[in-house]
Structure formats: structure tokens, C-alpha cells
XYZ file of C-alpha atoms in Angstrom:
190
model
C 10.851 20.460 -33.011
C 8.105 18.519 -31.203
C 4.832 19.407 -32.647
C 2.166 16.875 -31.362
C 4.502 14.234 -29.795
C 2.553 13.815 -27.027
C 4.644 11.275 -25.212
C 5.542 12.024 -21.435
C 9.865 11.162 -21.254
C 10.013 11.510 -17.791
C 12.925 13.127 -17.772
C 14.932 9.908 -19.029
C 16.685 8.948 -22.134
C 14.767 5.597 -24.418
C 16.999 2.897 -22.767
C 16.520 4.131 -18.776
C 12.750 5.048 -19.523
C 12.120 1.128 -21.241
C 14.009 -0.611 -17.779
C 12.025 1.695 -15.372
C 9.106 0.997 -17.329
C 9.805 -2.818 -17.423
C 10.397 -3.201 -13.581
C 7.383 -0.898 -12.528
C 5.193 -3.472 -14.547
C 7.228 -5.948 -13.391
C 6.033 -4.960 -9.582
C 2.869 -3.987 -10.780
C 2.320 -7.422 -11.888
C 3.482 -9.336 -8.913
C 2.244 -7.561 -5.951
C -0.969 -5.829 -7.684
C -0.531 -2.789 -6.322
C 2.355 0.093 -6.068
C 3.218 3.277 -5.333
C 4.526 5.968 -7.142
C 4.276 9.084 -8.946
C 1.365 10.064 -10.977
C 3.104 10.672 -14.004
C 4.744 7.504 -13.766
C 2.037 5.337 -12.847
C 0.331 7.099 -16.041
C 3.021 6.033 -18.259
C 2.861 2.331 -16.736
C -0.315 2.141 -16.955
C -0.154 2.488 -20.680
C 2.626 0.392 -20.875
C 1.178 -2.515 -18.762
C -2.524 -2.450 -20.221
C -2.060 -3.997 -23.575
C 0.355 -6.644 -21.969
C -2.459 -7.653 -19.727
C -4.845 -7.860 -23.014
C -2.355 -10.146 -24.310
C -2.201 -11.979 -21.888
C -5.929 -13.548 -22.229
C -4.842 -15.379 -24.884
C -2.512 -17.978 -23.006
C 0.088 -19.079 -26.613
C 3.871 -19.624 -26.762
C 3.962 -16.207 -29.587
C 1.662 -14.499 -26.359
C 4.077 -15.355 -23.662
C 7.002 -14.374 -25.330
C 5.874 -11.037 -26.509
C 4.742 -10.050 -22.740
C 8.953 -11.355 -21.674
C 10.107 -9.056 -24.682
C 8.900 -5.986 -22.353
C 8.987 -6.973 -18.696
C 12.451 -9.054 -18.591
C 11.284 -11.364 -15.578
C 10.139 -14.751 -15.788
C 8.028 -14.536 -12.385
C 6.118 -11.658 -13.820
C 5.040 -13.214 -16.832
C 4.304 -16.554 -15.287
C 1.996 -14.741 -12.535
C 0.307 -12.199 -15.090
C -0.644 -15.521 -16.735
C -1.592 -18.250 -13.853
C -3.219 -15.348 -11.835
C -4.148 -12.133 -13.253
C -5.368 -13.487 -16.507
C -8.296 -15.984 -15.331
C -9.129 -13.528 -12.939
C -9.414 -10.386 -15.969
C -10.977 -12.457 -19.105
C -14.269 -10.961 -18.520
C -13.252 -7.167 -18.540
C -12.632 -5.269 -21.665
C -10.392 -3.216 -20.448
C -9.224 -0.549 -17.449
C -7.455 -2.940 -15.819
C -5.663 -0.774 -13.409
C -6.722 2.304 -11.405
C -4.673 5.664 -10.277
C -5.738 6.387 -6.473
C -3.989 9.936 -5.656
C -3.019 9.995 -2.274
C -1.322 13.391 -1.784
C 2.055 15.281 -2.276
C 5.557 13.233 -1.408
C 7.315 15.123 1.459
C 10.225 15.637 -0.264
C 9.955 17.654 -3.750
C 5.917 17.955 -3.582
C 5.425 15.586 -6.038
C 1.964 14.606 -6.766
C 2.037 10.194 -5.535
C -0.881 8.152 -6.319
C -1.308 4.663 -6.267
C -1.829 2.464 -8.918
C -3.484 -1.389 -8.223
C -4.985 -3.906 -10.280
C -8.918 -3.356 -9.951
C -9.674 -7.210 -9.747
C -7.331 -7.549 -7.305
C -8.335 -5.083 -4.629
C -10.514 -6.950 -1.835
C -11.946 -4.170 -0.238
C -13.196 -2.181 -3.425
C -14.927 -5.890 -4.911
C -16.218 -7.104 -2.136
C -17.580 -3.603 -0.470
C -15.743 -3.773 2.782
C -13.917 -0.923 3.691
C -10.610 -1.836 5.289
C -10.982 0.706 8.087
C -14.213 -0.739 9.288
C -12.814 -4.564 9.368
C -9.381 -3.248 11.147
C -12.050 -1.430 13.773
C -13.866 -4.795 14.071
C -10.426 -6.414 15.279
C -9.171 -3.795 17.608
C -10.696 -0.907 19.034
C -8.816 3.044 18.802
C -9.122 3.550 22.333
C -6.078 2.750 25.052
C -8.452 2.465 28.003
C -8.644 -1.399 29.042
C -10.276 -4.093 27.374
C -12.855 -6.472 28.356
C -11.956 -9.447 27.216
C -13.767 -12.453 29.946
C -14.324 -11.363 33.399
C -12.826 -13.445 34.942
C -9.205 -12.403 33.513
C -10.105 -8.512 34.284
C -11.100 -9.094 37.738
C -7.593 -11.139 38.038
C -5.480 -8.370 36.249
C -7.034 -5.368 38.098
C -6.926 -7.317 41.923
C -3.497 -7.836 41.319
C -3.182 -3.593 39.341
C -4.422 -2.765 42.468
C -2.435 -4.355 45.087
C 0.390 -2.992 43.673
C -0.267 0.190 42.653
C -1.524 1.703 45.726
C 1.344 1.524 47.961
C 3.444 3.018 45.060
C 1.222 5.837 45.082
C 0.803 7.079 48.429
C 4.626 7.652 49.726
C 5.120 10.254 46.454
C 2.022 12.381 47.087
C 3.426 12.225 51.030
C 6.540 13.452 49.886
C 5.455 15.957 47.988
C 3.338 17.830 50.833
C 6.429 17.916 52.988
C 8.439 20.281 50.253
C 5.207 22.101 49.569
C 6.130 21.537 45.766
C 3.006 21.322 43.552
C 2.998 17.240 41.724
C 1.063 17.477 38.862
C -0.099 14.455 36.257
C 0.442 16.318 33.031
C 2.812 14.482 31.211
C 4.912 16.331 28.844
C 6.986 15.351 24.937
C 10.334 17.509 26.206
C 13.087 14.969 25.789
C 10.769 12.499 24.112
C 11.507 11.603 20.218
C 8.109 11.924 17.900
């Protein structure tokens, strides 16, 4: 029996749960940010927490308790150069779960889970949508850019568009079929 084991297995025997474990921190740790399950990033997030609390104290016994878990060199070298310096202020909650919806798949419920030092837009109070807007706009209508370049592009649009234009409309009176401008997706991949 099981009473009041609360541990989530994750549907994985000790030795597949530690390596999954191990190389989600291990990604965690060197691109601050993943994605994944919920109740994975859950169970990494309980596995990766106290590393990064050990990890304030930069010692040789430190060091080679945090490679005893993740296994990988570069991640313990960059939770200690980078992360660390950056962390030694907070007390804890060094990671957050962002939910983003149900995987197509099987429905399962995917989050993502990110380092909260480490995400520009959240610490410095930019949202990314408004600084992608800022660099291009959502329209497909034509830019102004200088106007010297658009009078250029739309003398030269013009020029050769028109003549284009004229012999298919012609055409079309003489069969007395009706030419219309809706453009359809039949044939077309999405």
C-alpha cells in the first residue's frame, strides 16, 4: 500500500524518472526556459530548486553535489558562472510554471517553466508583443519607409502593372464570363 506517499512517478520506474529528471534540469539550466508538461515541470521544479540554492555557495563539496544529479558539466558550470550571481538575492521560487494550454495530441495540460531572473520581458516590464509591434507592423499593405524609395517602387508597380491588366478584363468581356478577384484556398496547403 501507498498511504501518504505523495510523490508524483510519472509513470516511470526510479532509474528512467532520475535521467529524465537530470536532463530536464539539465535544459532548464542552460537555456532558462522549457517546455513541457505540467506535471513534469512540477516534478523538476522540485528537483532543480534546491540545486539552485546550492549553488550560491560557489565550493568544490557544492559543485560536486549539483554534478551528482544533473550528469553534465556545461550545466553545472553555467548554473554557477550565470544563474548563481544573478539569484543570490532571492530566497527562493526560482522558477515559474506559465500554462499555456492543452498539447494537440493526448490533451495534455503543457506549461512552461523559465527561470524568473532570467525572463527579460517579465523584469524589465516590456511586453514582447508590444516591442515585436514596434519593429514591424501586422498589416500587408505597403510600407513607408523614405519617399523617395516609394515613389521609385510604385512608378516603376505602375508601369508594369497596367498593361498586364487591361488585355485580361478585355478578354473576359468577349466570352461574357464573369472575372472575379476573390481568391480562393482550393488546392492551396494551410
Amino acid at each position: 500500500m501507498r498511504h501518504n506517499k505523495n510523490f508524483n512517478h510519472l509513470g516511470r520506474q526510479a532509474g528512467h524518472r532520475k535521467a529524465m529528471l537530470s536532463n530536464m534540469a539539465s535544459s532548464l539550466i542552460l537555456h532558462k526556459r522549457i517546455e513541457t508538461t505540467v506535471a513534469k515541470a512540477k516534478a523538476v521544479k522540485q528537483f532543480v530548486e534546491p540545486l539552485v540554492t546550492r549553488s550560491k555557495e560557489d565550493t568544490t563539496h557544492s559543485r560536486r553535489v549539483v554534478f551528482s544529479y544533473l550528469k553534465q558539466k556545461e550545466a553545472v558550470t553555467e548554473l554557477f558562472r550565470t544563474i548563481a550571481p544573478k539569484i543570490a538575492n532571492r530566497p527562493g521560487g526560482y522558477t515559474r510554471i506559465l500554462k499555456t494550454g492543452f498539447r494537440l495530441g493526448d490533451g495534455a495540460d503543457m506549461c512552461i517553466i523559465e527561470f524568473v531572473d532570467f525572463n527579460e520581458a517579465y523584469t524589465l516590464g516590456v511586453t514582447p508583443a508590444a516591442a515585436t509591434a514596434e519593429a514591424k507592423p501586422k498589416t500587408r499593405r505597403s510600407r513607408k519607409k523614405t519617399t523617395d524609395a516609394v515613389e521609385d517602387a510604385t512608378v516603376v508597380a505602375e508601369k508594369k502593372a497596367a498593361p498586364k491588366a487591361k488585355p485580361v478584363q478585355k478578354a473576359a468581356k468577349n466570352t461574357g464570363a464573369k472575372v472575379s478577384n476573390v481568391k480562393t484556398n482550393v488546392g492551396k496547403k494551410m
